[in-house]
Coordinates of N, CA and C and ligand atoms in Angstrom, one line a residue:
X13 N 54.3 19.5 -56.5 CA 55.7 19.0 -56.6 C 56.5 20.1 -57.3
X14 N 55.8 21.1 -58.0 CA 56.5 21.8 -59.1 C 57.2 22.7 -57.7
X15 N 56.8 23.2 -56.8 CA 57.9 24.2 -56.0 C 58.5 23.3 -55.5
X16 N 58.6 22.2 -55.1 CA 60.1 21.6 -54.4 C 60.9 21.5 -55.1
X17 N 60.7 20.8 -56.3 CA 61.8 21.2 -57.4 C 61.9 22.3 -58.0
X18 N 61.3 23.2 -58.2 CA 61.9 25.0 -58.0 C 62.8 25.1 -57.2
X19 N 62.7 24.3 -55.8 CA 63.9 24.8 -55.0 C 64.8 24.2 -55.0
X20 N 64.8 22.6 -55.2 CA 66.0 21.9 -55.1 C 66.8 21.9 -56.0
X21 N 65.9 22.3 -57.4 CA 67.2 22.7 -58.4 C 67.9 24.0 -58.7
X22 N 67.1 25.1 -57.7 CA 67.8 26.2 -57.5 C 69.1 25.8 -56.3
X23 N 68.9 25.1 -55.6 CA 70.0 24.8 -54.3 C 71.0 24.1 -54.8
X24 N 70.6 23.5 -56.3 CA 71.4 22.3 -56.2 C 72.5 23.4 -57.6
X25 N 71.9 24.5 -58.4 CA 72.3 25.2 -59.3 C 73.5 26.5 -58.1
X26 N 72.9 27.0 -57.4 CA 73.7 27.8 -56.4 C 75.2 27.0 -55.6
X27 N 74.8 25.7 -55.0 CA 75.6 25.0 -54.9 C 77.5 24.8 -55.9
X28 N 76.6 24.4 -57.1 CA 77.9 23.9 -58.1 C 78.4 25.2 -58.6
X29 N 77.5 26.7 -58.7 CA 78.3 27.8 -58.9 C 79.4 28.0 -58.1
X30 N 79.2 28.1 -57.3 CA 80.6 28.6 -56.2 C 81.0 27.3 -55.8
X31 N 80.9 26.2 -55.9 CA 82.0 25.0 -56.0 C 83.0 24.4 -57.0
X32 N 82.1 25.0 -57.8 CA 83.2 25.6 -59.1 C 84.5 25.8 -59.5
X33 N 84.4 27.2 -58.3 CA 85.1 28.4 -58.4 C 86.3 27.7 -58.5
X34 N 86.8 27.3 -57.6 CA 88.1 26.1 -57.7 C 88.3 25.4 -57.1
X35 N 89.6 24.7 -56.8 CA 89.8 23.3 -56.4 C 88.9 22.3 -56.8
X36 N 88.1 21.2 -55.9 CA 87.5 20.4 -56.4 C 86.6 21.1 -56.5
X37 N 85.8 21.0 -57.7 CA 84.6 21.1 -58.5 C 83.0 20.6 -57.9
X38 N 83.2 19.9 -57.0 CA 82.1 19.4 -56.2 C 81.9 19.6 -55.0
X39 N 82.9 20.2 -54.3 CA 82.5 20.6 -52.5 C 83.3 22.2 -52.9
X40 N 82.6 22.7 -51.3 CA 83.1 24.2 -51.5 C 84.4 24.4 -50.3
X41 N 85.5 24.9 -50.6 CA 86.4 25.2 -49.8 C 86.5 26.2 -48.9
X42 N 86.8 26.9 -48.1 CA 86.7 27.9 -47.2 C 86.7 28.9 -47.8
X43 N 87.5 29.2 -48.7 CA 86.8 30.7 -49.4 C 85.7 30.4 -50.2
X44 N 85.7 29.4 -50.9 CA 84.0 29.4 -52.0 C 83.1 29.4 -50.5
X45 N 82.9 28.7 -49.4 CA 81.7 28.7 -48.5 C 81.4 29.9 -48.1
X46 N 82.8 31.2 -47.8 CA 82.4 32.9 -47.4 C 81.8 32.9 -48.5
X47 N 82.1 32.7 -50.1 CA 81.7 33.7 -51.0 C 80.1 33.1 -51.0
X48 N 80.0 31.9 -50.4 CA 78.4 31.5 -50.8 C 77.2 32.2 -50.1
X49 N 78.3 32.3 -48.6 CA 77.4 32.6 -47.2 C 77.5 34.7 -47.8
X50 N 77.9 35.2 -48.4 CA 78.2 35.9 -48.3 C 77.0 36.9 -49.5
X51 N 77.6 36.0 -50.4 CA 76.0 36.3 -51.5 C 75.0 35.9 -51.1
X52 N 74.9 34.5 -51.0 CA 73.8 33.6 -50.7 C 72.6 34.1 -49.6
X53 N 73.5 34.0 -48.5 CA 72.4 34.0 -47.7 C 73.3 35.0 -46.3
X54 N 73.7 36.2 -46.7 CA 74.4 37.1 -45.9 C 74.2 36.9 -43.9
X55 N 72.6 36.7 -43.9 CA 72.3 36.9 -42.3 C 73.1 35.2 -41.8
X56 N 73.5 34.3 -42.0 CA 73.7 33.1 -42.1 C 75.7 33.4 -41.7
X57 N 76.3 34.6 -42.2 CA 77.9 34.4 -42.5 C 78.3 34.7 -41.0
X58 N 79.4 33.7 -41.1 CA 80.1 33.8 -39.6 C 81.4 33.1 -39.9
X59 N 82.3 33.7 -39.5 CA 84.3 33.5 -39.9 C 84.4 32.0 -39.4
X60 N 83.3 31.6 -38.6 CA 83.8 30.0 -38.3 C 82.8 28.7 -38.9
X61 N 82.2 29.4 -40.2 CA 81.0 28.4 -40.8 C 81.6 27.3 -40.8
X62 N 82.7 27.3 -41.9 CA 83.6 26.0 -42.1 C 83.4 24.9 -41.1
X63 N 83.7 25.6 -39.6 CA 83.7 24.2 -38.7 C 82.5 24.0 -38.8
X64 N 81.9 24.9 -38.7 CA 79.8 24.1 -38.2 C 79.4 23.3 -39.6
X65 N 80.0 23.8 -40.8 CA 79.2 22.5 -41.5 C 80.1 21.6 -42.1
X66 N 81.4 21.5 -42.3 CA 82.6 20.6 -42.4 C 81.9 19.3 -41.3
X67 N 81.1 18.7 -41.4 CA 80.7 17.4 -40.6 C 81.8 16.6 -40.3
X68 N 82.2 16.0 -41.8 CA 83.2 15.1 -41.3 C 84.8 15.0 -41.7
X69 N 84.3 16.7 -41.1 CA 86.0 17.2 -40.9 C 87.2 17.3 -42.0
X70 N 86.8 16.8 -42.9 CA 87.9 17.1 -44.5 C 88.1 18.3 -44.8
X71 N 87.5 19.6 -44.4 CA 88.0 20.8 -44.8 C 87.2 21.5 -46.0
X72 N 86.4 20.3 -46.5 CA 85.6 20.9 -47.6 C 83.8 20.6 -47.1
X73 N 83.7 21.1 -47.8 CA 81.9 20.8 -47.8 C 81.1 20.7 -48.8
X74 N 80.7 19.9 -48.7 CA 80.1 18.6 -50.2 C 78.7 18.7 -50.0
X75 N 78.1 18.2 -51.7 CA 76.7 18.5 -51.4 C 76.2 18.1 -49.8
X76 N 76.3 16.8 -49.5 CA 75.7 16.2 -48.2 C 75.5 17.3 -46.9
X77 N 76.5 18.0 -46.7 CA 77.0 18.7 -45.8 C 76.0 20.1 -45.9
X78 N 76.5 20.4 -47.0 CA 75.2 21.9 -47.6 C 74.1 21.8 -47.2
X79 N 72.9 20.3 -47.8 CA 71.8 20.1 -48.1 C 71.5 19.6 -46.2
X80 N 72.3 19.5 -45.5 CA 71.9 19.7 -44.3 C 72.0 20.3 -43.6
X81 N 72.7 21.7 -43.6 CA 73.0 22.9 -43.5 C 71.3 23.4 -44.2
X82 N 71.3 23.8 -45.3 CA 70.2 24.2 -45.8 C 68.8 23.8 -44.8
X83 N 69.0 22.0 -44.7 CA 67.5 21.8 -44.1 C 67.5 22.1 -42.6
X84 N 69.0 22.4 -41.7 CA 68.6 23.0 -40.4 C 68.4 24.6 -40.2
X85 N 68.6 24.9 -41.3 CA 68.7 26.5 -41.2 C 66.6 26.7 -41.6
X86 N 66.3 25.8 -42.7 CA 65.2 26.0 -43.1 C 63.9 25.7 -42.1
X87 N 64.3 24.5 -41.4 CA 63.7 24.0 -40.3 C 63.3 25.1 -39.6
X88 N 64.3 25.6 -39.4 CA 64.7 26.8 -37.7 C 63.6 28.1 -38.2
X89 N 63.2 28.3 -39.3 CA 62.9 29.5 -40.0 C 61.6 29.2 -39.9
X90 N 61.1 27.9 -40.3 CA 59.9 27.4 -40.5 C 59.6 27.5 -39.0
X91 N 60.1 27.1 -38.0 CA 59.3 27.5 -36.8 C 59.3 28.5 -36.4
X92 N 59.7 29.1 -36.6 CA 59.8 30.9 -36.3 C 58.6 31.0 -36.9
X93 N 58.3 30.6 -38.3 CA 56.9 31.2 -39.1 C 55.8 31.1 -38.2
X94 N 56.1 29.6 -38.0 CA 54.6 29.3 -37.4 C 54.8 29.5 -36.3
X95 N 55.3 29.4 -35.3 CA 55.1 30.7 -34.2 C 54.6 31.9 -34.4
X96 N 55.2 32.5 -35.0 CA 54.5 34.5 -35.2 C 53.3 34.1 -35.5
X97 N 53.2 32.9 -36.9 CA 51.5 33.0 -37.1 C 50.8 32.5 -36.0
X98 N 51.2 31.7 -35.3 CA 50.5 31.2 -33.8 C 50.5 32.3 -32.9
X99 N 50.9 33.1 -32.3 CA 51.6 34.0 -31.6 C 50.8 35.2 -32.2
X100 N 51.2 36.0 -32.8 CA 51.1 36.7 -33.4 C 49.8 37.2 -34.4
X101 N 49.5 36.1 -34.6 CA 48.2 35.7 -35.5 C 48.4 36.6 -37.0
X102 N 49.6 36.8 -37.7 CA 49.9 37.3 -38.6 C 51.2 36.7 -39.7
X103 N 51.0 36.3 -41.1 CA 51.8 35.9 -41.6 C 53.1 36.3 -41.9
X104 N 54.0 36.2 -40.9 CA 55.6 36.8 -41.9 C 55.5 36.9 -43.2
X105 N 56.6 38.4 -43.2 CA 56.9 38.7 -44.5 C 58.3 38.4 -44.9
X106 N 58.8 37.6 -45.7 CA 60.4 36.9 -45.9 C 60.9 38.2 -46.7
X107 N 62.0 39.1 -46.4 CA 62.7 39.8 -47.5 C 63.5 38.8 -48.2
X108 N 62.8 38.1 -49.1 CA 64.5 36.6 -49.9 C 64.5 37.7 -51.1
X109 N 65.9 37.8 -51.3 CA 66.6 38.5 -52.2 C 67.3 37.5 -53.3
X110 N 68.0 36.3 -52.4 CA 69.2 35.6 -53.5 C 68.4 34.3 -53.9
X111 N 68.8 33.5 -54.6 CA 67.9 32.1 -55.3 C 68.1 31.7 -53.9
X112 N 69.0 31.4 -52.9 CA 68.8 30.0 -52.0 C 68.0 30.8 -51.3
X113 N 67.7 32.6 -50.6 CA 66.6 32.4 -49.6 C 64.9 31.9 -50.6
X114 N 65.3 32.5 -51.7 CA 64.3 32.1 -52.5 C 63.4 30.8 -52.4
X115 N 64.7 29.8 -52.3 CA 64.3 28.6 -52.4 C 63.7 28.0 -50.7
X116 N 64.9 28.6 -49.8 CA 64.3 28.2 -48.5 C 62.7 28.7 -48.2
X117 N 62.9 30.0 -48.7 CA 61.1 30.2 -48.6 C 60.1 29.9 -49.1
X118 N 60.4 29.3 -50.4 CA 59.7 28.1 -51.3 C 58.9 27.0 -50.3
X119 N 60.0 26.5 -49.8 CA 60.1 24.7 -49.0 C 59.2 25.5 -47.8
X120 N 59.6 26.3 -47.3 CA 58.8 26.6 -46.2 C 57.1 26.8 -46.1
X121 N 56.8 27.7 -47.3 CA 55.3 27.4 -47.8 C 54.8 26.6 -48.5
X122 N 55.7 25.5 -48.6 CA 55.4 24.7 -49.3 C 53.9 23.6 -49.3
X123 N 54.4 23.5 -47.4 CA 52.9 22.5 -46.3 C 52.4 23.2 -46.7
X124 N 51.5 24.7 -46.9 CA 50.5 25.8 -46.7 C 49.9 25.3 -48.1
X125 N 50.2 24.7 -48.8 CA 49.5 24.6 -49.9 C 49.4 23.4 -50.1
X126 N 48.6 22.7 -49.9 CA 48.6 21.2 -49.7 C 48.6 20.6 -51.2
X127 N 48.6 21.3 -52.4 CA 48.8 21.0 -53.9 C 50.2 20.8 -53.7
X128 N 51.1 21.3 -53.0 CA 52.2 21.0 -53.7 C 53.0 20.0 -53.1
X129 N 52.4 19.4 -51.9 CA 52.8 18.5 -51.2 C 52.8 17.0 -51.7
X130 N 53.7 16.9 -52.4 CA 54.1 15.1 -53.6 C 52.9 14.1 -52.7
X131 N 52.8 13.4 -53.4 CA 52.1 12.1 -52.8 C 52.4 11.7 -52.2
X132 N 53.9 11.5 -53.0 CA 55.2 10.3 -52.1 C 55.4 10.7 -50.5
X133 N 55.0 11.9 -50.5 CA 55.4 11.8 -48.6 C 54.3 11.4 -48.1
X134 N 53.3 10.9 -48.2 CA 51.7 10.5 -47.8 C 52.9 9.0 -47.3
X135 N 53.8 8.4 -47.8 CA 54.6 7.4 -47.3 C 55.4 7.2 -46.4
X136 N 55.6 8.6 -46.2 CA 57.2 9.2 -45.2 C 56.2 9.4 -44.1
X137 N 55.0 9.6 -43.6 CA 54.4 10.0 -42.6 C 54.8 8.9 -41.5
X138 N 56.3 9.2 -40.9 CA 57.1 8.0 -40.0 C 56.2 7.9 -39.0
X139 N 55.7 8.7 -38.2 CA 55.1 8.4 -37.3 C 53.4 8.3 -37.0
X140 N 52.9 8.2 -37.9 CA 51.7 7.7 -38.2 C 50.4 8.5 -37.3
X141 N 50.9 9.8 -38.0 CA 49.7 10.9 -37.0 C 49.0 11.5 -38.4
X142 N 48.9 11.0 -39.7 CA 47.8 11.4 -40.3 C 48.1 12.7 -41.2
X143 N 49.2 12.8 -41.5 CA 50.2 14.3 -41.8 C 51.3 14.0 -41.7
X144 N 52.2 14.4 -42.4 CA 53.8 15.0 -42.6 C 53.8 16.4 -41.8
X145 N 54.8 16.1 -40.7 CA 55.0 17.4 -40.4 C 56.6 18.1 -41.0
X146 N 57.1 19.2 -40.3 CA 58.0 19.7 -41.6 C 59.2 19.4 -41.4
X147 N 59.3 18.4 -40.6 CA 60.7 17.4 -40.4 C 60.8 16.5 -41.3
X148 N 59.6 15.8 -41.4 CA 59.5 15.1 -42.1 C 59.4 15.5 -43.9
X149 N 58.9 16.2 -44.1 CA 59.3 17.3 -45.5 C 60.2 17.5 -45.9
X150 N 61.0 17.7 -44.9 CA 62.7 18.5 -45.4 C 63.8 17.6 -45.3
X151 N 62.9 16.2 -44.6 CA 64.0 14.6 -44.5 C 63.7 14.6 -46.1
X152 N 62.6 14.3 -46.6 CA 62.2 13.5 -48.3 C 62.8 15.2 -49.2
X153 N 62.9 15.9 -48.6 CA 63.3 17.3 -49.6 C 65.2 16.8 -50.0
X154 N 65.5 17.0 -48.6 CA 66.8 16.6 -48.7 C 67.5 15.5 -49.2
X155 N 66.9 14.3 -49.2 CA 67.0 13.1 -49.7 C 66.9 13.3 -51.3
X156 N 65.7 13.3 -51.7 CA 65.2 14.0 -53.3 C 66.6 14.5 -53.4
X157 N 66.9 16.0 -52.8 CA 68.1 16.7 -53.9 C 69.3 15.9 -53.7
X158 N 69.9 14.9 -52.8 CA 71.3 14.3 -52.7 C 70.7 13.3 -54.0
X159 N 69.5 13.2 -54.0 CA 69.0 11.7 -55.2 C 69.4 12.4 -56.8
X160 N 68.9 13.7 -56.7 CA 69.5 14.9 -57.9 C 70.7 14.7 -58.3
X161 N 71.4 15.3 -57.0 CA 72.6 15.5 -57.1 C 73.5 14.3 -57.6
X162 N 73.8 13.3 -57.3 CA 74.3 12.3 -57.3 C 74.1 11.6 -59.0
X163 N 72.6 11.6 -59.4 CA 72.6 11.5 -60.8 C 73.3 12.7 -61.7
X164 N 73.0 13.6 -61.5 CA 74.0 15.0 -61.7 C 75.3 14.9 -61.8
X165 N 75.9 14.6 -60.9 CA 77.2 14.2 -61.2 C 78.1 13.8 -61.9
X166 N 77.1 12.3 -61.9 CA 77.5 10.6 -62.6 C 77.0 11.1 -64.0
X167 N 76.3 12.3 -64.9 CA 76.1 11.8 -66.0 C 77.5 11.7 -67.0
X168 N 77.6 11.3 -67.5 CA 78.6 11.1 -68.8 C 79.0 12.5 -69.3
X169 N 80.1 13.0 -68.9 CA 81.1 14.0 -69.7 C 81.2 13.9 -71.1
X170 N 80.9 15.0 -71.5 CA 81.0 15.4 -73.0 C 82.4 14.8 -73.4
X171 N 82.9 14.5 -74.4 CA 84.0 13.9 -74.9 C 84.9 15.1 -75.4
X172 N 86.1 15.3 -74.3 CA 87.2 16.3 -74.6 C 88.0 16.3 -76.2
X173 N 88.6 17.5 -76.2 CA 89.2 17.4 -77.7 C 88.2 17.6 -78.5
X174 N 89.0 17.6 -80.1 CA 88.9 17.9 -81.4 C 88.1 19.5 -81.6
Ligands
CA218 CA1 83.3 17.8 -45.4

């Protein structure tokens, strides 16, 4: 369990940095999403992100919106892996430079080591083949960090003044 939450509290720490920056404090606006895609995760930037992960079209992009961003970009990566290793019969080498590729490559090796795979998804096995496959990993990953996030939020503000 300890690397999924290595990554989801890196995703979820990268996130509130650059949502920060201004306006609302909780979603990223069109310049905080360049500056994310731009640090963050460079091969990923494109002048029209905004529309692809703005879901439901407000102009900003909120945890929700990220953390499924995150899990289709991670997804897409994870099958590329296991292809080459199928294919190829050799392990990719990830160059992750910034915390989120860090983190995406985290989640990705994460199946490979069957220690680090929670219990709790032994329950999420939806379709009843005996295994979580990595759809199913990155549904309970993603879930987990909006479960993060959401307590994160709501906790009680320090008391302004004096
Ligand atoms: Ca939105």
């Amino acid at each position: 369990m300890a690397a999924v939450e290595f990554a989801v509290y890196n995703l979820l720490g990268v996130f509130h940095k650059y949502s920060a920056k201004e306006g609302d404090a909780l979603t990223l606006n069109k310049t905080e999403l360049s500056t994310f895609l731009l640090q963050e995760l460079p091969c990923c930037y494109r002048d029209d992100a905004m529309v692809l992960l703005d879901l439901d079209g407000d102009g900003e992009v909120d945890f929700l919106e990220f953390i499924e961003f995150i899990t289709e970009i991670t997804t897409e990566l994870q099958d590329m892996y296991i292809h080459t290793i199928l294919n190829y019969k050799r392990i990719p080498k990830f160059g992750a430079q910034t915390l989120t590729e860090k983190a995406i490559v985290t989640l990705i090796k994460c199946l490979e080591d069957k220690n680090n795979v929670p219990e709790v998804l032994r329950s999420l096995d939806s379709n009843r083949k005996a295994g979580i496959d990595f759809k199913e990993f990155m549904a309970f990953v993603a879930n987990f960090a909006v479960a993060v996030e959401f307590t994160f939020v709501n906790l009680p503000k320090p008391e302004e003044g004096d």
